[in-house]
Short mmCIF file of C-alpha atoms in Angstrom, two decimals:
data_model
loop_
_atom_site.label_atom_id
_atom_site.label_comp_id
_atom_site.label_asym_id
_atom_site.label_seq_id
_atom_site.Cartn_x
_atom_site.Cartn_y
_atom_site.Cartn_z
CA UNK A 636 269.27 -149.76 -219.06
CA UNK A 637 267.27 -146.64 -217.15
CA UNK A 638 264.32 -148.85 -217.41
CA UNK A 639 263.01 -148.05 -214.07
CA UNK A 640 263.21 -144.51 -214.80
CA UNK A 641 261.76 -144.02 -218.15
CA UNK A 642 258.39 -143.25 -217.22
CA UNK A 643 258.59 -139.23 -214.98
CA UNK A 644 257.07 -140.47 -210.98
CA UNK A 645 253.69 -138.05 -210.59
CA UNK A 646 253.64 -136.89 -213.94
CA UNK A 647 250.37 -138.47 -215.47
CA UNK A 648 247.81 -135.83 -216.27
CA UNK A 649 244.12 -135.57 -217.76
CA UNK A 650 244.49 -132.74 -220.80
CA UNK A 651 241.70 -131.92 -223.29
CA UNK A 652 241.10 -135.05 -225.57
CA UNK A 653 243.48 -137.77 -223.36
CA UNK A 654 245.92 -137.70 -221.17
CA UNK A 655 249.63 -137.40 -220.95
CA UNK A 656 252.39 -137.98 -219.20
CA UNK A 657 256.14 -137.41 -219.13
CA UNK A 658 258.49 -139.91 -220.58
CA UNK A 659 262.64 -140.47 -220.34
CA UNK A 660 264.97 -141.93 -223.72
CA UNK A 661 266.29 -145.01 -222.16
CA UNK A 662 269.99 -144.47 -224.03
CA UNK A 663 273.24 -142.97 -222.64
CA UNK A 664 272.52 -139.83 -224.94
CA UNK A 665 270.69 -138.27 -226.78
CA UNK A 666 268.88 -139.48 -230.14
CA UNK A 667 267.72 -137.53 -233.58
CA UNK A 668 263.69 -138.59 -233.18
CA UNK A 669 263.89 -140.14 -237.09
CA UNK A 670 266.11 -143.49 -234.57
CA UNK A 671 263.19 -143.34 -232.03
CA UNK A 672 261.16 -146.32 -233.69
CA UNK A 673 258.36 -146.47 -231.93
CA UNK A 674 256.43 -145.46 -228.76
CA UNK A 675 254.04 -147.81 -227.40
CA UNK A 676 251.75 -146.65 -224.57
CA UNK A 677 249.24 -149.35 -222.85
CA UNK A 678 247.35 -147.65 -220.01
CA UNK A 679 245.86 -150.64 -217.10
CA UNK A 680 246.09 -152.86 -219.63
CA UNK A 681 244.76 -151.46 -222.80
CA UNK A 682 247.35 -150.69 -225.48
CA UNK A 683 247.27 -147.55 -227.22
CA UNK A 684 246.88 -147.83 -230.87
CA UNK A 685 249.89 -146.32 -232.70
CA UNK A 686 247.79 -143.45 -234.10
CA UNK A 687 246.92 -142.34 -230.57
CA UNK A 688 250.22 -141.25 -229.47
CA UNK A 689 252.27 -137.35 -230.06
CA UNK A 690 255.81 -136.96 -228.62
CA UNK A 691 257.09 -133.48 -228.07
CA UNK A 692 260.11 -133.20 -227.08
CA UNK A 693 260.06 -128.66 -226.74
CA UNK A 694 259.51 -127.91 -230.10
CA UNK A 695 256.31 -128.83 -231.27
CA UNK A 696 253.78 -132.03 -230.59
CA UNK A 697 254.47 -135.12 -233.56
CA UNK A 698 252.26 -137.93 -234.83
CA UNK A 699 254.62 -141.18 -234.57
CA UNK A 700 254.64 -140.94 -238.65
CA UNK A 701 255.65 -138.11 -238.33
CA UNK A 702 258.33 -138.32 -235.95
CA UNK A 703 260.03 -141.09 -238.17
CA UNK A 704 261.32 -138.17 -240.74
CA UNK A 705 262.31 -135.42 -237.82
CA UNK A 706 265.84 -135.89 -239.06
CA UNK A 707 267.07 -132.10 -237.47
CA UNK A 708 265.04 -132.36 -233.59
CA UNK A 709 267.11 -134.69 -231.70
CA UNK A 710 265.74 -136.51 -228.24
CA UNK A 711 268.51 -135.66 -225.10
CA UNK A 712 269.72 -137.51 -222.59
CA UNK A 713 267.92 -137.57 -219.49
CA UNK A 714 265.49 -135.37 -221.04
CA UNK A 715 262.08 -135.30 -220.02
CA UNK A 716 259.83 -135.23 -223.13
CA UNK A 717 255.90 -134.88 -222.90
CA UNK A 718 253.74 -138.41 -224.58
CA UNK A 719 250.53 -137.40 -225.07
CA UNK A 720 247.60 -140.07 -226.06
CA UNK A 721 244.18 -139.19 -227.53
CA UNK A 722 242.24 -141.39 -225.30
CA UNK A 723 237.91 -140.91 -225.49
CA UNK A 724 237.46 -140.10 -221.63
CA UNK A 725 239.38 -138.68 -218.68
CA UNK A 726 240.96 -140.98 -216.74
CA UNK A 727 239.43 -141.76 -212.66
CA UNK A 728 241.03 -140.10 -209.31
CA UNK A 729 243.39 -142.81 -208.09
CA UNK A 730 245.90 -145.42 -208.80
CA UNK A 731 246.42 -146.72 -212.70
CA UNK A 732 248.87 -148.84 -214.26
CA UNK A 733 250.90 -147.29 -216.87
CA UNK A 734 253.37 -149.19 -219.59
CA UNK A 735 256.05 -147.25 -221.98
CA UNK A 736 257.76 -149.01 -224.63
CA UNK A 737 260.65 -147.07 -226.51
CA UNK A 738 262.14 -149.48 -229.98
CA UNK A 739 264.86 -147.53 -230.88
CA UNK A 740 266.82 -147.84 -234.00
CA UNK A 741 271.14 -147.69 -232.54
CA UNK A 742 273.02 -147.77 -235.79
CA UNK A 743 275.85 -149.96 -234.11
CA UNK A 744 273.79 -152.51 -232.77
CA UNK A 745 272.96 -155.51 -235.13
CA UNK A 746 268.97 -155.26 -233.66
CA UNK A 747 266.61 -152.45 -232.66
CA UNK A 748 266.73 -151.22 -228.72
CA UNK A 749 263.61 -152.29 -227.09
CA UNK A 750 263.41 -150.39 -223.28
CA UNK A 751 260.10 -151.69 -221.50
CA UNK A 752 259.04 -150.10 -218.56
CA UNK A 753 255.53 -149.90 -216.30
CA UNK A 754 255.34 -148.03 -213.02
CA UNK A 755 251.36 -147.77 -210.94
CA UNK A 756 251.32 -143.88 -211.31
CA UNK A 757 248.14 -141.28 -210.02
CA UNK A 758 246.38 -139.04 -211.07
CA UNK A 759 245.15 -136.62 -208.57
CA UNK A 760 241.15 -136.05 -207.45
CA UNK B 365 311.40 -145.90 -213.38
CA UNK B 366 307.85 -143.25 -213.42
CA UNK B 367 305.74 -144.41 -215.96
CA UNK B 368 304.46 -141.82 -218.40
CA UNK B 369 300.56 -143.79 -217.21
CA UNK B 370 298.29 -140.49 -217.27
CA UNK B 371 294.71 -141.04 -215.33
CA UNK B 372 291.33 -139.56 -216.16
CA UNK B 373 287.93 -140.02 -216.43
CA UNK B 374 285.14 -140.82 -219.17
CA UNK B 375 281.35 -138.45 -217.79
CA UNK B 376 280.50 -141.76 -219.40
CA UNK B 377 281.02 -143.51 -215.74
CA UNK B 378 278.60 -140.70 -214.16
CA UNK B 379 275.75 -141.46 -216.85
CA UNK B 380 273.72 -142.42 -213.78
CA UNK B 381 273.70 -139.51 -211.59
CA UNK B 382 273.67 -137.32 -214.99
CA UNK B 383 270.50 -138.48 -216.61
CA UNK B 384 268.62 -138.23 -213.35
CA UNK B 385 269.87 -134.02 -212.58
CA UNK B 386 271.81 -135.40 -209.29
CA UNK B 387 275.14 -134.38 -210.66
CA UNK B 388 276.15 -131.72 -213.24
CA UNK B 389 279.20 -132.21 -215.49
CA UNK B 390 281.09 -129.66 -213.49
CA UNK B 391 280.58 -131.83 -210.67
CA UNK B 392 281.80 -134.63 -212.39
CA UNK B 393 284.68 -132.67 -213.57
CA UNK B 394 285.43 -131.22 -210.07
CA UNK B 395 284.91 -133.97 -208.13
CA UNK B 396 287.34 -136.42 -211.05
CA UNK B 397 290.27 -133.25 -210.52
CA UNK B 398 289.55 -134.18 -206.71
CA UNK B 399 290.66 -137.31 -207.04
CA UNK B 400 294.19 -136.50 -209.72
CA UNK B 401 292.07 -137.83 -211.97
CA UNK B 402 291.94 -134.61 -214.61
CA UNK B 403 292.32 -136.44 -217.83
CA UNK B 404 288.50 -135.78 -218.52
CA UNK B 405 286.77 -137.86 -221.58
CA UNK B 406 283.48 -136.31 -223.07
CA UNK B 407 280.60 -138.21 -224.29
CA UNK B 408 279.35 -135.00 -227.06
CA UNK B 409 275.57 -136.61 -227.52
CA UNK B 410 275.48 -136.73 -224.12
CA UNK B 411 276.92 -134.09 -222.08
CA UNK B 412 276.42 -131.05 -224.64
CA UNK B 413 272.88 -130.33 -224.83
CA UNK B 414 273.12 -128.39 -227.68
CA UNK B 415 275.29 -130.89 -230.56
CA UNK B 416 275.87 -131.03 -232.48
CA UNK B 417 275.02 -127.15 -232.93
CA UNK B 418 278.27 -126.20 -230.40
CA UNK B 419 278.42 -122.90 -230.41
CA UNK B 420 281.10 -120.99 -229.97
CA UNK B 421 280.07 -119.72 -225.86
CA UNK B 422 279.86 -123.34 -225.57
CA UNK B 423 283.07 -123.98 -225.87
CA UNK B 424 284.26 -121.68 -224.26
CA UNK B 425 282.28 -122.30 -221.42
CA UNK B 426 283.98 -125.81 -221.53
CA UNK B 427 287.87 -124.71 -222.06
CA UNK B 428 287.13 -122.01 -219.14
CA UNK B 429 285.15 -124.51 -216.72
CA UNK B 430 287.98 -127.54 -217.52
CA UNK B 431 290.88 -124.46 -215.80
CA UNK B 432 288.69 -123.70 -213.34
CA UNK B 433 289.11 -127.14 -212.01
CA UNK B 434 292.74 -127.56 -213.34
CA UNK B 435 291.32 -130.44 -215.76
CA UNK B 436 291.70 -130.69 -219.06
CA UNK B 437 290.63 -132.94 -221.80
CA UNK B 438 291.43 -135.84 -223.58
CA UNK B 439 289.30 -137.77 -225.56
CA UNK B 440 286.22 -137.14 -227.71
CA UNK B 441 283.44 -139.93 -228.08
CA UNK B 442 281.85 -139.75 -231.33
CA UNK B 443 278.62 -142.24 -232.71
CA UNK B 444 278.12 -143.18 -236.29
CA UNK B 445 274.04 -142.23 -237.35
CA UNK B 446 273.93 -144.84 -239.72
CA UNK B 447 270.87 -145.87 -239.20
CA UNK B 448 269.74 -142.35 -239.30
CA UNK B 449 266.65 -142.94 -241.86
CA UNK B 450 264.58 -145.82 -242.24
CA UNK B 451 264.51 -145.93 -245.64
CA UNK B 452 268.17 -146.69 -246.57
CA UNK B 453 271.48 -146.58 -244.67
CA UNK B 454 273.85 -143.40 -244.84
CA UNK B 455 275.99 -143.59 -248.02
CA UNK B 456 279.60 -143.85 -247.75
CA UNK B 457 279.99 -139.74 -248.81
CA UNK B 458 277.09 -139.64 -245.80
CA UNK B 459 279.70 -141.56 -243.15
CA UNK B 460 282.49 -139.37 -244.00
CA UNK B 461 281.12 -136.22 -243.80
CA UNK B 462 279.10 -137.14 -240.12
CA UNK B 463 283.06 -137.94 -238.88
CA UNK B 464 284.51 -135.01 -240.55
CA UNK B 465 281.91 -132.76 -238.44
CA UNK B 466 283.26 -134.93 -235.01
CA UNK B 467 286.40 -134.39 -236.07
CA UNK B 468 286.15 -131.25 -236.74
CA UNK B 469 284.02 -130.20 -233.64
CA UNK B 470 287.04 -132.50 -231.26
CA UNK B 471 289.24 -130.11 -232.58
CA UNK B 472 287.30 -126.60 -231.59
CA UNK B 473 287.10 -128.45 -228.16
CA UNK B 474 291.22 -129.00 -227.98
CA UNK B 475 290.87 -132.78 -228.01
CA UNK B 476 293.34 -134.45 -229.98
CA UNK B 477 291.93 -138.00 -229.36
CA UNK B 478 288.77 -139.61 -230.30
CA UNK B 479 287.22 -142.91 -229.64
CA UNK B 480 285.41 -143.97 -233.26
CA UNK B 481 282.92 -146.76 -232.93
CA UNK B 482 283.73 -150.55 -233.37
CA UNK B 483 280.86 -151.25 -236.04
CA UNK B 484 282.80 -147.71 -238.36
CA UNK B 485 283.94 -149.44 -242.36
CA UNK B 486 288.38 -148.90 -241.77
CA UNK B 487 287.73 -147.76 -245.57
CA UNK B 488 285.83 -145.12 -244.54
CA UNK B 489 288.28 -143.79 -241.64
CA UNK B 490 291.05 -144.27 -244.36
CA UNK B 491 288.75 -141.86 -246.63
CA UNK B 492 288.65 -139.33 -243.06
CA UNK B 493 292.39 -140.25 -242.79
CA UNK B 494 293.15 -136.61 -244.43
CA UNK B 495 290.92 -134.68 -242.02
CA UNK B 496 292.37 -136.58 -239.43
CA UNK B 497 295.80 -135.04 -239.89
CA UNK B 498 294.72 -131.55 -241.18
CA UNK B 499 292.76 -130.99 -237.03
CA UNK B 500 295.72 -133.46 -235.42
CA UNK B 501 292.38 -135.73 -233.79
CA UNK B 502 294.09 -139.23 -233.52
CA UNK B 503 291.36 -141.51 -234.78
CA UNK B 504 291.40 -144.88 -232.51
CA UNK B 505 288.84 -147.81 -233.29
CA UNK B 506 287.59 -148.95 -230.07
CA UNK B 507 288.56 -152.47 -229.42
CA UNK B 508 285.70 -153.32 -227.25
CA UNK B 509 284.62 -157.00 -225.92
CA UNK B 510 283.64 -159.39 -228.22
CA UNK B 511 286.22 -157.79 -230.63
CA UNK B 512 290.07 -157.93 -229.46
CA UNK B 513 293.71 -156.44 -229.82
CA UNK B 514 293.97 -159.99 -232.45
CA UNK B 515 290.57 -159.71 -233.82
CA UNK B 516 290.48 -159.89 -237.24
CA UNK B 517 288.54 -156.42 -238.05
CA UNK B 518 290.40 -154.86 -235.80
CA UNK B 519 293.48 -155.67 -237.54
CA UNK B 520 291.93 -154.94 -240.26
CA UNK B 521 292.19 -150.97 -239.14
CA UNK B 522 295.44 -151.65 -238.08
CA UNK B 523 296.47 -152.56 -241.30
CA UNK B 524 295.12 -149.50 -242.81
CA UNK B 525 297.41 -147.03 -240.69
CA UNK B 526 300.37 -149.06 -241.72
CA UNK B 527 300.14 -148.25 -244.83
CA UNK B 528 299.41 -145.25 -244.63
CA UNK B 529 302.16 -144.60 -242.23
CA UNK B 530 299.59 -142.21 -241.05
CA UNK B 531 299.99 -141.42 -236.14
CA UNK B 532 295.75 -140.13 -237.23
CA UNK B 533 294.58 -143.81 -237.66
CA UNK B 534 294.80 -146.57 -234.66
CA UNK B 535 292.82 -147.76 -231.97
CA UNK B 536 291.70 -147.44 -228.83
CA UNK B 537 291.22 -150.48 -226.26
CA UNK B 538 288.08 -150.72 -223.84
CA UNK B 539 289.29 -153.09 -221.06
CA UNK B 540 286.37 -154.93 -221.43
CA UNK B 541 288.47 -157.03 -223.56
CA UNK B 542 290.47 -158.78 -220.02
CA UNK B 543 287.94 -160.04 -218.35
CA UNK B 544 288.96 -162.26 -216.28
CA UNK B 545 286.00 -163.96 -214.17
CA UNK B 546 282.48 -163.18 -214.30
CA UNK B 547 281.20 -160.00 -212.39
CA UNK B 548 279.44 -160.22 -209.49
CA UNK B 549 276.85 -157.49 -210.58
CA UNK B 550 275.69 -159.32 -213.36
CA UNK B 551 275.39 -162.89 -211.80
CA UNK B 552 273.06 -160.27 -208.77
CA UNK B 553 271.01 -159.10 -211.41
CA UNK B 554 270.01 -162.74 -213.38
CA UNK B 555 269.67 -163.96 -209.95
CA UNK B 556 267.09 -161.60 -208.72
CA UNK B 557 265.24 -162.01 -212.20
CA UNK B 558 265.06 -165.76 -211.20
CA UNK B 559 268.12 -168.02 -211.93
CA UNK B 560 268.36 -170.76 -209.92
CA UNK B 561 271.46 -170.30 -208.02
CA UNK B 562 273.50 -174.08 -209.20
CA UNK B 563 272.79 -172.84 -212.13
CA UNK B 564 274.28 -169.36 -212.06
CA UNK B 565 277.07 -170.92 -210.75
CA UNK B 566 277.37 -173.26 -213.58
CA UNK B 567 277.76 -170.28 -215.87
CA UNK B 568 280.59 -168.79 -213.48
CA UNK B 569 282.31 -171.68 -213.07
CA UNK B 570 282.06 -172.10 -217.40
CA UNK B 571 283.33 -169.14 -217.63
CA UNK B 572 286.51 -168.97 -215.06
CA UNK B 573 287.59 -172.03 -217.16
CA UNK B 574 287.21 -170.69 -220.92
CA UNK B 575 284.77 -172.73 -222.46
CA UNK B 576 283.48 -171.55 -225.41
CA UNK B 577 280.58 -169.42 -224.89
CA UNK B 578 277.91 -171.60 -227.49
CA UNK B 579 278.66 -175.08 -225.37
CA UNK B 580 277.60 -173.11 -222.35
CA UNK B 581 274.75 -171.18 -223.67
CA UNK B 582 273.64 -174.97 -225.21
CA UNK B 583 273.89 -176.89 -222.07
CA UNK B 584 271.86 -174.59 -220.61
CA UNK B 585 269.04 -173.34 -222.53
CA UNK B 586 268.86 -177.08 -223.64
CA UNK B 587 270.24 -179.39 -222.03
CA UNK B 588 269.43 -178.26 -218.15
CA UNK B 589 265.85 -176.25 -219.08
CA UNK B 590 267.14 -173.13 -218.08
CA UNK B 591 264.62 -170.67 -217.24
CA UNK B 592 265.03 -166.66 -220.18
CA UNK B 593 267.00 -165.07 -216.82
CA UNK B 594 269.71 -167.98 -216.78
CA UNK B 595 269.34 -168.46 -220.43
CA UNK B 596 270.38 -164.20 -221.08
CA UNK B 597 272.87 -164.77 -218.33
CA UNK B 598 274.50 -167.89 -220.35
CA UNK B 599 274.04 -165.17 -223.51
CA UNK B 600 276.65 -162.54 -221.69
CA UNK B 601 279.75 -164.88 -222.29
CA UNK B 602 279.63 -164.15 -225.99
CA UNK B 603 280.59 -160.62 -224.99
CA UNK B 604 282.96 -161.84 -221.68
CA UNK B 605 286.19 -162.37 -223.47
CA UNK B 606 289.39 -162.42 -221.61
CA UNK B 607 292.23 -161.43 -223.84
CA UNK B 608 295.96 -162.19 -223.53
CA UNK B 609 297.36 -158.93 -221.48
CA UNK B 610 300.83 -159.79 -223.08
CA UNK B 611 300.19 -158.92 -226.09
CA UNK B 612 299.43 -155.06 -224.82
CA UNK B 613 303.20 -154.14 -225.56
CA UNK B 614 302.55 -155.46 -229.42
CA UNK B 615 299.27 -152.89 -230.21
CA UNK B 616 300.82 -150.10 -227.77
CA UNK B 617 301.88 -147.88 -230.67
CA UNK B 618 298.15 -148.03 -232.29
CA UNK B 619 296.81 -146.06 -229.18
CA UNK B 620 297.24 -143.10 -227.62
CA UNK B 621 293.92 -143.11 -224.49
CA UNK B 622 292.68 -146.24 -223.32
CA UNK B 623 289.07 -146.91 -222.09
CA UNK B 624 289.35 -148.02 -218.53
CA UNK B 625 285.63 -150.16 -218.34
CA UNK B 626 284.62 -151.52 -214.99
CA UNK B 627 281.39 -153.20 -213.44
CA UNK B 628 282.54 -152.62 -209.69
CA UNK B 629 284.82 -152.00 -207.19
CA UNK B 630 285.39 -154.09 -203.90
CA UNK B 631 285.44 -151.76 -200.69
CA UNK B 632 289.49 -152.58 -200.44
CA UNK B 633 289.63 -150.93 -204.15
CA UNK B 634 289.96 -154.49 -205.71
CA UNK B 635 288.69 -154.98 -209.30
CA UNK B 636 286.80 -158.42 -209.10
CA UNK B 637 286.27 -159.07 -212.83
CA UNK B 638 289.26 -157.46 -215.20
CA UNK B 639 292.71 -158.03 -215.08
CA UNK B 640 293.68 -154.50 -214.32
CA UNK B 641 297.01 -156.34 -212.21
CA UNK B 642 298.20 -158.08 -215.13
CA UNK B 643 296.97 -155.40 -217.68
CA UNK B 644 299.06 -152.16 -215.83
CA UNK B 645 302.51 -154.15 -215.65
CA UNK B 646 302.68 -154.54 -219.21
CA UNK B 647 301.48 -150.65 -219.50
CA UNK B 648 304.66 -150.31 -217.92
CA UNK B 649 306.56 -152.59 -219.24
CA UNK B 650 305.94 -151.18 -222.97
CA UNK B 651 306.61 -147.60 -222.05
CA UNK B 652 303.02 -146.73 -222.59
CA UNK B 653 302.19 -142.72 -222.94
CA UNK B 654 298.45 -141.85 -222.71
CA UNK B 655 295.66 -141.69 -220.46
CA UNK B 656 293.77 -144.34 -218.30
CA UNK B 657 290.26 -143.52 -218.41
CA UNK B 658 287.81 -144.30 -215.71
CA UNK B 659 284.32 -146.42 -217.95
CA UNK B 660 282.15 -147.06 -214.71
CA UNK B 661 279.61 -149.25 -216.52
CA UNK B 662 277.95 -150.88 -213.27
CA UNK B 663 275.19 -148.48 -212.84
CA UNK B 664 273.16 -150.99 -215.00
CA UNK B 665 272.90 -153.70 -213.46
CA UNK B 666 272.92 -152.69 -210.17
CA UNK B 667 269.97 -149.70 -210.68
CA UNK B 668 266.88 -152.03 -210.74
CA UNK B 669 268.24 -153.04 -206.97
CA UNK B 670 268.86 -149.68 -205.46
CA UNK B 671 270.76 -146.58 -205.66
CA UNK B 672 273.99 -145.97 -207.45
CA UNK B 673 276.93 -143.87 -206.74
CA UNK B 674 279.33 -143.80 -209.30
CA UNK B 675 282.06 -141.68 -207.81
CA UNK B 676 282.45 -143.71 -204.96
CA UNK B 677 283.24 -146.71 -207.90
CA UNK B 678 285.74 -144.44 -209.69
CA UNK B 679 287.47 -143.06 -206.37
CA UNK B 680 287.86 -147.04 -205.91
CA UNK B 681 288.91 -147.56 -209.28
CA UNK B 682 291.73 -144.74 -209.27
CA UNK B 683 293.23 -146.10 -205.22
CA UNK B 684 293.44 -149.34 -207.13
CA UNK B 685 295.22 -147.64 -209.96
CA UNK B 686 297.37 -145.43 -208.22
CA UNK B 687 298.52 -148.86 -206.39
CA UNK B 688 299.27 -151.29 -209.62
CA UNK B 689 301.05 -148.32 -211.41
CA UNK B 690 303.05 -147.97 -208.31
CA UNK B 691 304.18 -151.67 -207.94
CA UNK B 692 304.70 -152.23 -211.62
CA UNK B 693 307.57 -149.13 -211.36
CA UNK B 694 309.00 -151.01 -209.48
CA UNK B 695 309.54 -153.86 -210.01
CA UNK B 696 310.27 -152.71 -213.85
#
């Protein structure tokens, strides 16, 4: 569901200490952050360690471990959030393969809902 | 005879355009009203960004906006996050409190029907009945495929409603339970994902013959050496029941709202999959009073291949509703 739209087009950029991009929740409603069980990122085929990822829907960055108990915050329907990745060097100008997997704990489903997206994104030179 | 069936739309139908910010909720409501579908079903967790902290200004905005378009609310789609915590499930008290919150929000918004997720336990709903009565909101347990009207789980809710003699607990059927033919939108997506045409046809033929899903899944997965797309297509049969429309009259006293699920309409405004041509005459015969609320769910099956036009799909469904209601009234 909405896999095609998880990664916001043209949103990848270098920042101090790594890179970041914008992402949407692959679901037809908003969801409390504690139910986003995992956000897995891979860049050019290299998986990013979970500890290196931060999420920010607008109320301040959270490590994924902190997100698990963020009971009073929600990722709104269709709302882009910022996903930041600690990365040793800036990404080179040009095309990169960016992959995002969202694992959601949806209460009425017997199993986790997994949404995967992989796309080619460019960083301006 | 003129039937009491009203037409409406769930904002769920426009999830593609709403998600991508191509339409605002007001534009969706304006469109629905323009085709005579003035009853609006809302998913607060989708359509109300400040949920669950709805201010009085939010409530006023919705009421005024609906009035501007001569539209009105029909139904509130609730959710229950029993797994909000990773370490344990919600307690029964927490579940009751969450449902009470939704009943109160529905009441503040002036909505008198609440779609209850099918997995909510009947004994939890029983504890919510006094609140539902006080707030005058009907709790309708969604009868969603693969459940159906006479499924034992659904009958448990009806048993509670009968025992309590309440008018505020019942069911809310989703028309996906009347899937007579396999949806072409499902088939085409599995073909794009690599299903072989002859295997896809075998699955469609099995569905057409109403063969139990497990036989077909075994045939495809084991005997035909099915690939990933083929097995996934066969597995959709588990959720593709065709319940008997003739039973609708027996259950009509328990529902006041219908989610009119559909996956795609033909250009000549027919549903190739869901048996509305059998369902609507039964609703008319039963003298059922309530809203047929469009629930377009085709977007997720076609969005990988191209643009989605939810408004056109909803428009076609309402052309079909008008035709089928008029035909049923004429022959009743």
